[in-house]
mmCIF file of C-alpha atoms in Angstrom:
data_model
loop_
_atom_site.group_PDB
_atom_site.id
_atom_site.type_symbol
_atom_site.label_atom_id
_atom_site.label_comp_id
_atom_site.label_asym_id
_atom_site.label_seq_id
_atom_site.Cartn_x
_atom_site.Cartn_y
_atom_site.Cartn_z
ATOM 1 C CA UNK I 1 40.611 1.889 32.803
ATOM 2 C CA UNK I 2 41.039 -1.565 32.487
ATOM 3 C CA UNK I 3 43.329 -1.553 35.581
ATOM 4 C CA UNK I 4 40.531 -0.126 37.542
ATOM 5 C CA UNK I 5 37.944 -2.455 36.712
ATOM 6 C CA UNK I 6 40.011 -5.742 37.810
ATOM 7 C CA UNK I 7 41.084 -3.934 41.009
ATOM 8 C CA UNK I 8 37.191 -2.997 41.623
ATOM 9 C CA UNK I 9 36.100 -6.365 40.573
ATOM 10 C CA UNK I 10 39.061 -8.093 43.052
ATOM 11 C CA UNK I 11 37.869 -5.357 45.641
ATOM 12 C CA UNK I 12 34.291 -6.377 45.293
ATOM 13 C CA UNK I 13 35.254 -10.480 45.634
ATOM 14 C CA UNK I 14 37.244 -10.120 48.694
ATOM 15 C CA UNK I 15 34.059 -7.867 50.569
ATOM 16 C CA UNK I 16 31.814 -10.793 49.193
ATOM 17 C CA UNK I 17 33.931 -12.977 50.414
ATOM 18 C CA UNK I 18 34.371 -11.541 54.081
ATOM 19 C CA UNK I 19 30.646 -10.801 54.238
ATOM 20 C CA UNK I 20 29.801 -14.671 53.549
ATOM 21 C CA UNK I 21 31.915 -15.580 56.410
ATOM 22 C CA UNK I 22 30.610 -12.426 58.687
ATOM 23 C CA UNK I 23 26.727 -13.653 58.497
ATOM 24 C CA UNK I 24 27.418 -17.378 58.877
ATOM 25 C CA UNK I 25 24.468 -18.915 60.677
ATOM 26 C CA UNK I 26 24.668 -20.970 63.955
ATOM 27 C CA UNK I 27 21.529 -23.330 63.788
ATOM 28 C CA UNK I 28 20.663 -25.055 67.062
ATOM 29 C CA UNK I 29 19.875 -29.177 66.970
ATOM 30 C CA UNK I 30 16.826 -30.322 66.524
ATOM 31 C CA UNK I 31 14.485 -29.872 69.733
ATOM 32 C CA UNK I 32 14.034 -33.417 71.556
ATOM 33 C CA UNK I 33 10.271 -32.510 71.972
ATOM 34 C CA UNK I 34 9.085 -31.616 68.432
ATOM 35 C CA UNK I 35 6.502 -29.638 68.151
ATOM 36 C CA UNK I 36 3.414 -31.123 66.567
ATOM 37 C CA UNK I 37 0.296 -30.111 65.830
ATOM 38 C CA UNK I 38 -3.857 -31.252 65.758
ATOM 39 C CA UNK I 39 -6.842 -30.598 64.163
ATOM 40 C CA UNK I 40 -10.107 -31.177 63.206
ATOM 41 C CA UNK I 41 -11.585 -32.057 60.349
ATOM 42 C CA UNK I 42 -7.867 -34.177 60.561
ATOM 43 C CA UNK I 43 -7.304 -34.071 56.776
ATOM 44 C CA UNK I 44 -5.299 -31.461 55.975
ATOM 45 C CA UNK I 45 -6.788 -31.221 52.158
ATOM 46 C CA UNK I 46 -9.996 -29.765 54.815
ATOM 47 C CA UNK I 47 -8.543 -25.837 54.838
ATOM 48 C CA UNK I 48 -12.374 -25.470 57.178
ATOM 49 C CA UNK I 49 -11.312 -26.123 60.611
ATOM 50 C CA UNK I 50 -13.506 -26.230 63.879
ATOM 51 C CA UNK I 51 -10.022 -26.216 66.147
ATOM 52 C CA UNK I 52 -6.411 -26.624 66.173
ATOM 53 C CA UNK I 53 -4.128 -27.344 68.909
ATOM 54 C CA UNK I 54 0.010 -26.838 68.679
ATOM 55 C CA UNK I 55 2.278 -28.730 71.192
ATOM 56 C CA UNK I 56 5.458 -29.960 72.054
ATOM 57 C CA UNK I 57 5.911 -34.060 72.153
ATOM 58 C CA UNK I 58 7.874 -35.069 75.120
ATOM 59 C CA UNK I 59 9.360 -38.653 75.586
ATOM 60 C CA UNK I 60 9.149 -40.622 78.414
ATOM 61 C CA UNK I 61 12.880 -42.290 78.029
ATOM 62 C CA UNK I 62 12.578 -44.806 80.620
ATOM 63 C CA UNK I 63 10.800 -42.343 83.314
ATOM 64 C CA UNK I 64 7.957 -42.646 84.684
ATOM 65 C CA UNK I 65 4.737 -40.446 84.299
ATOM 66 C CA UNK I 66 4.294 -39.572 87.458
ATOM 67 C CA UNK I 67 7.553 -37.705 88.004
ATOM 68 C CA UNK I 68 7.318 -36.137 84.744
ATOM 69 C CA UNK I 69 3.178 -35.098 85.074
ATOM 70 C CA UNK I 70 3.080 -34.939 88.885
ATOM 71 C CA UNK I 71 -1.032 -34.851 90.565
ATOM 72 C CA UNK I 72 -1.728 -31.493 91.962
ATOM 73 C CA UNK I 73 0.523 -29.870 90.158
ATOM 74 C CA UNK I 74 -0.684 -27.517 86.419
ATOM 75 C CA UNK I 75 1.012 -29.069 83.624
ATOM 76 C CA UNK I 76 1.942 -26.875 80.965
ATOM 77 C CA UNK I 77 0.189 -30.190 78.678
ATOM 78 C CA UNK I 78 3.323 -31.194 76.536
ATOM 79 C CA UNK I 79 6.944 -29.718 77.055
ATOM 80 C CA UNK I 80 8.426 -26.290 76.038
ATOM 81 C CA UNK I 81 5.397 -23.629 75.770
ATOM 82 C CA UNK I 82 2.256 -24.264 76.482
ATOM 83 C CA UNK I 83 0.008 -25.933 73.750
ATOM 84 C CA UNK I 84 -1.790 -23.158 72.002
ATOM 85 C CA UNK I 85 -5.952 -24.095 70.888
ATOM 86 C CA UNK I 86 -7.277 -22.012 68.424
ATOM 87 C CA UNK I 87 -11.247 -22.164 68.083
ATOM 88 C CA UNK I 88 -12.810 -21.227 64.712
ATOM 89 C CA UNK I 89 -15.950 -20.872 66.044
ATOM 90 C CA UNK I 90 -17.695 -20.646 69.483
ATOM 91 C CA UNK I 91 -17.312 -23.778 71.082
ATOM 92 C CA UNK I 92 -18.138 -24.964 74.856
ATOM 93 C CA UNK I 93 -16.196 -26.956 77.044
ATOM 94 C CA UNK I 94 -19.103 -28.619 79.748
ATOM 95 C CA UNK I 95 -21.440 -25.339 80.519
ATOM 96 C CA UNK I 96 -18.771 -22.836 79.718
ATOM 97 C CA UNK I 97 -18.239 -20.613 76.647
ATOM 98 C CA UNK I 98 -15.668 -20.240 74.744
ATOM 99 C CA UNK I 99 -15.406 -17.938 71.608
ATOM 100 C CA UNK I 100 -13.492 -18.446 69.010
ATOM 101 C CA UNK I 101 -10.273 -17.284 69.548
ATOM 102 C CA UNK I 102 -6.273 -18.541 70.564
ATOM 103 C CA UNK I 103 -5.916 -19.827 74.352
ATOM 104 C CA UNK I 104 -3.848 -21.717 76.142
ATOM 105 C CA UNK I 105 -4.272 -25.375 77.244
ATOM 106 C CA UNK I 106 -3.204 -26.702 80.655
ATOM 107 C CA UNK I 107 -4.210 -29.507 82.435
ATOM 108 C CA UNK I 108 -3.876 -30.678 86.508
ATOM 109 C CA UNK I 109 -4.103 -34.100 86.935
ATOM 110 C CA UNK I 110 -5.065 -36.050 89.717
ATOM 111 C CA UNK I 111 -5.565 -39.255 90.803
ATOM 112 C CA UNK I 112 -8.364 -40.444 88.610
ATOM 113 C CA UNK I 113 -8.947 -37.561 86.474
ATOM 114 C CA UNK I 114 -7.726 -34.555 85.045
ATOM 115 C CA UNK I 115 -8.957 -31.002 85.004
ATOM 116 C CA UNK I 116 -8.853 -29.430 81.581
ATOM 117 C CA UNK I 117 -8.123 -25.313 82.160
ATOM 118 C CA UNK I 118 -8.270 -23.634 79.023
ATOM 119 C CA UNK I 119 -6.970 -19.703 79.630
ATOM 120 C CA UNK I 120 -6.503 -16.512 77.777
ATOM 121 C CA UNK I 121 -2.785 -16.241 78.409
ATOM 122 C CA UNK I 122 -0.881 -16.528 75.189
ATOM 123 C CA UNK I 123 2.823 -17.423 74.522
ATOM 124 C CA UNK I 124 3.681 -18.847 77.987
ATOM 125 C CA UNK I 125 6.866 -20.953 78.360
ATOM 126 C CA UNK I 126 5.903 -23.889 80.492
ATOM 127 C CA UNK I 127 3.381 -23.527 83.599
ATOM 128 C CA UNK I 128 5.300 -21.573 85.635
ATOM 129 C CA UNK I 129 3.527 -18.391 85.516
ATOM 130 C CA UNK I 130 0.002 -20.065 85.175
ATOM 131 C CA UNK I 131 -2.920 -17.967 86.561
ATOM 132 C CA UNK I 132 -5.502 -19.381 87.319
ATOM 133 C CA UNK I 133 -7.220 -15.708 87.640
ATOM 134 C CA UNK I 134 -7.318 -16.127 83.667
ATOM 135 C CA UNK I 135 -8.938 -19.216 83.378
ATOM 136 C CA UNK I 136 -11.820 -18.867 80.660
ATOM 137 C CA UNK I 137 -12.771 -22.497 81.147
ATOM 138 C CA UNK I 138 -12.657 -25.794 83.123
ATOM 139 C CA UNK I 139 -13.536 -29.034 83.045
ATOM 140 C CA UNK I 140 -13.114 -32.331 85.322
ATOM 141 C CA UNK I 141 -12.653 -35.203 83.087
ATOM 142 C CA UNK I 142 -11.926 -38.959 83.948
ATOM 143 C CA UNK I 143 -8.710 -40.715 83.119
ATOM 144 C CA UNK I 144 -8.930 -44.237 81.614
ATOM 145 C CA UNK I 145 -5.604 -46.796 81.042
ATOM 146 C CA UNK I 146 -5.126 -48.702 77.878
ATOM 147 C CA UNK I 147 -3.356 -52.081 77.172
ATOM 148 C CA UNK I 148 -0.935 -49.938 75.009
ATOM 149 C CA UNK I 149 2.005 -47.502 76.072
ATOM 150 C CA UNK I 150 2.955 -44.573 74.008
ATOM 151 C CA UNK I 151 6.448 -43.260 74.785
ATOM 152 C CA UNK I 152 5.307 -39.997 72.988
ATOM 153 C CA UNK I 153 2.560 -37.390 74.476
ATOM 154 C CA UNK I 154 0.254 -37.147 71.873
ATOM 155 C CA UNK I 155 -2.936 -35.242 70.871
ATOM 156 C CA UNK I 156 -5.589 -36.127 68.108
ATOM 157 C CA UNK I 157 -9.223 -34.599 67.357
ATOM 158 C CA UNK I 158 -11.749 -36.807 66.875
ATOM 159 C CA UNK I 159 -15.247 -36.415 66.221
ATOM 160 C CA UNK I 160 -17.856 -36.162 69.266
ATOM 161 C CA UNK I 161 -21.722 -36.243 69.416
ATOM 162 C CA UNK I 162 -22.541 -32.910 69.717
ATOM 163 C CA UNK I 163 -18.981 -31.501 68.673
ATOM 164 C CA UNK I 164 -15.628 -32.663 68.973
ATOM 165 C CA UNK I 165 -13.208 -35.121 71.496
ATOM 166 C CA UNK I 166 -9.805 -34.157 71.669
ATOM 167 C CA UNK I 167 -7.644 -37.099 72.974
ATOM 168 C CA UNK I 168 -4.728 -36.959 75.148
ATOM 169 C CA UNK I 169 -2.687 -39.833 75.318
ATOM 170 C CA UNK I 170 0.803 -40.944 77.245
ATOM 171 C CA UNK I 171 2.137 -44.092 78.602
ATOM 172 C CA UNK I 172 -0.876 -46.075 79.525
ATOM 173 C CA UNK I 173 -2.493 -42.890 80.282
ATOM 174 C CA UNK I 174 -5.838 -41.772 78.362
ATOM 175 C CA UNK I 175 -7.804 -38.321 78.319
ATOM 176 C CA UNK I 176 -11.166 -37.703 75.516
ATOM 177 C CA UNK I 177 -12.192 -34.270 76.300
ATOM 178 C CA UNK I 178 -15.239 -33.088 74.573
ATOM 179 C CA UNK I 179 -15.724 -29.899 73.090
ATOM 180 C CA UNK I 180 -19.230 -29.109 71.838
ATOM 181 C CA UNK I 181 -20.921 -26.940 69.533
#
């Protein structure tokens, strides 16, 4: 009996032992445009948000804006997907309604400003099959320049008059687009 026990307990070892080897994991590096995300209230002890926004962070690596955002073209607003918004509660963007809910955020700059398209696709990979047939909102903002450059996009909330601003910022490149109650 004894016999059988080691030669089941050996038995046992070497199947562990192929198994660990069998399921092995491949992980993939690290992404070179982390995701990130933003929202408001911005303290994260503050579990009652108004809106959240998930991106992807590209870097501008010695290119320049323009051939990585180029005008007339729908950006996908980041890199990878594009950014998701989540509204906690009815919100308007100019004289359009949006209720609370997960969208989509693309933008299409232009010269001096940017349009802001908020749509009701969800888990779209770039801009590429943007439709602008599911557009629940848009709005026409202007685009200011600041003294500082920021080799990462980036997106913060902050708070607005009547609701809230949420920033867009890349290069020299400066968006507030205001979301109100």
């Amino acid at each position: 009996m004894k016999r059988s026990t080691i030669i089941t307990t050996i038995a046992i070892a070497f199947t562990m032992l192929l198994s660990l080897n069998a399921n092995a994991q491949k992980f993939p590096d690290l992404d070179k445009s982390p995701m990130d995300a933003a929202a408001y209230p911005n303290d994260y002890k503050e579990a009652a948000k108004i809106v959240k926004i998930t991106y992807s962070r590209p870097q501008l690596k010695g290119r320049a804006l323009s051939e990585l955002v180029p005008e007339g073209k729908v950006w996908r607003t980041g890199a990878n997907e594009a950014p998701e918004i989540t509204f906690y509660k009815d919100m308007k963007l100019g004289d359009k309604k949006i209720k609370a809910g997960s969208y989509t955020l693309f933008t299409l700059p232009e010269k001096d400003n940017i349009t802001i398209i908020i749509s009701k696709d969800l888990n779209v990979w770039g801009s590429y099959s943007y439709k602008e047939a599911n557009d629940v909102a848009r709005l026409k903002v202007p685009v200011t320049q600041a003294a500082d450059s920021l080799e990462a996009f980036s997106m913060v909330f902050t708070k607005g008059d009547k609701g809230v601003i949420l920033n867009l910022g890349w290069d020299k490149l400066r968006v507030a687009v205001p979301f109100t109650e």
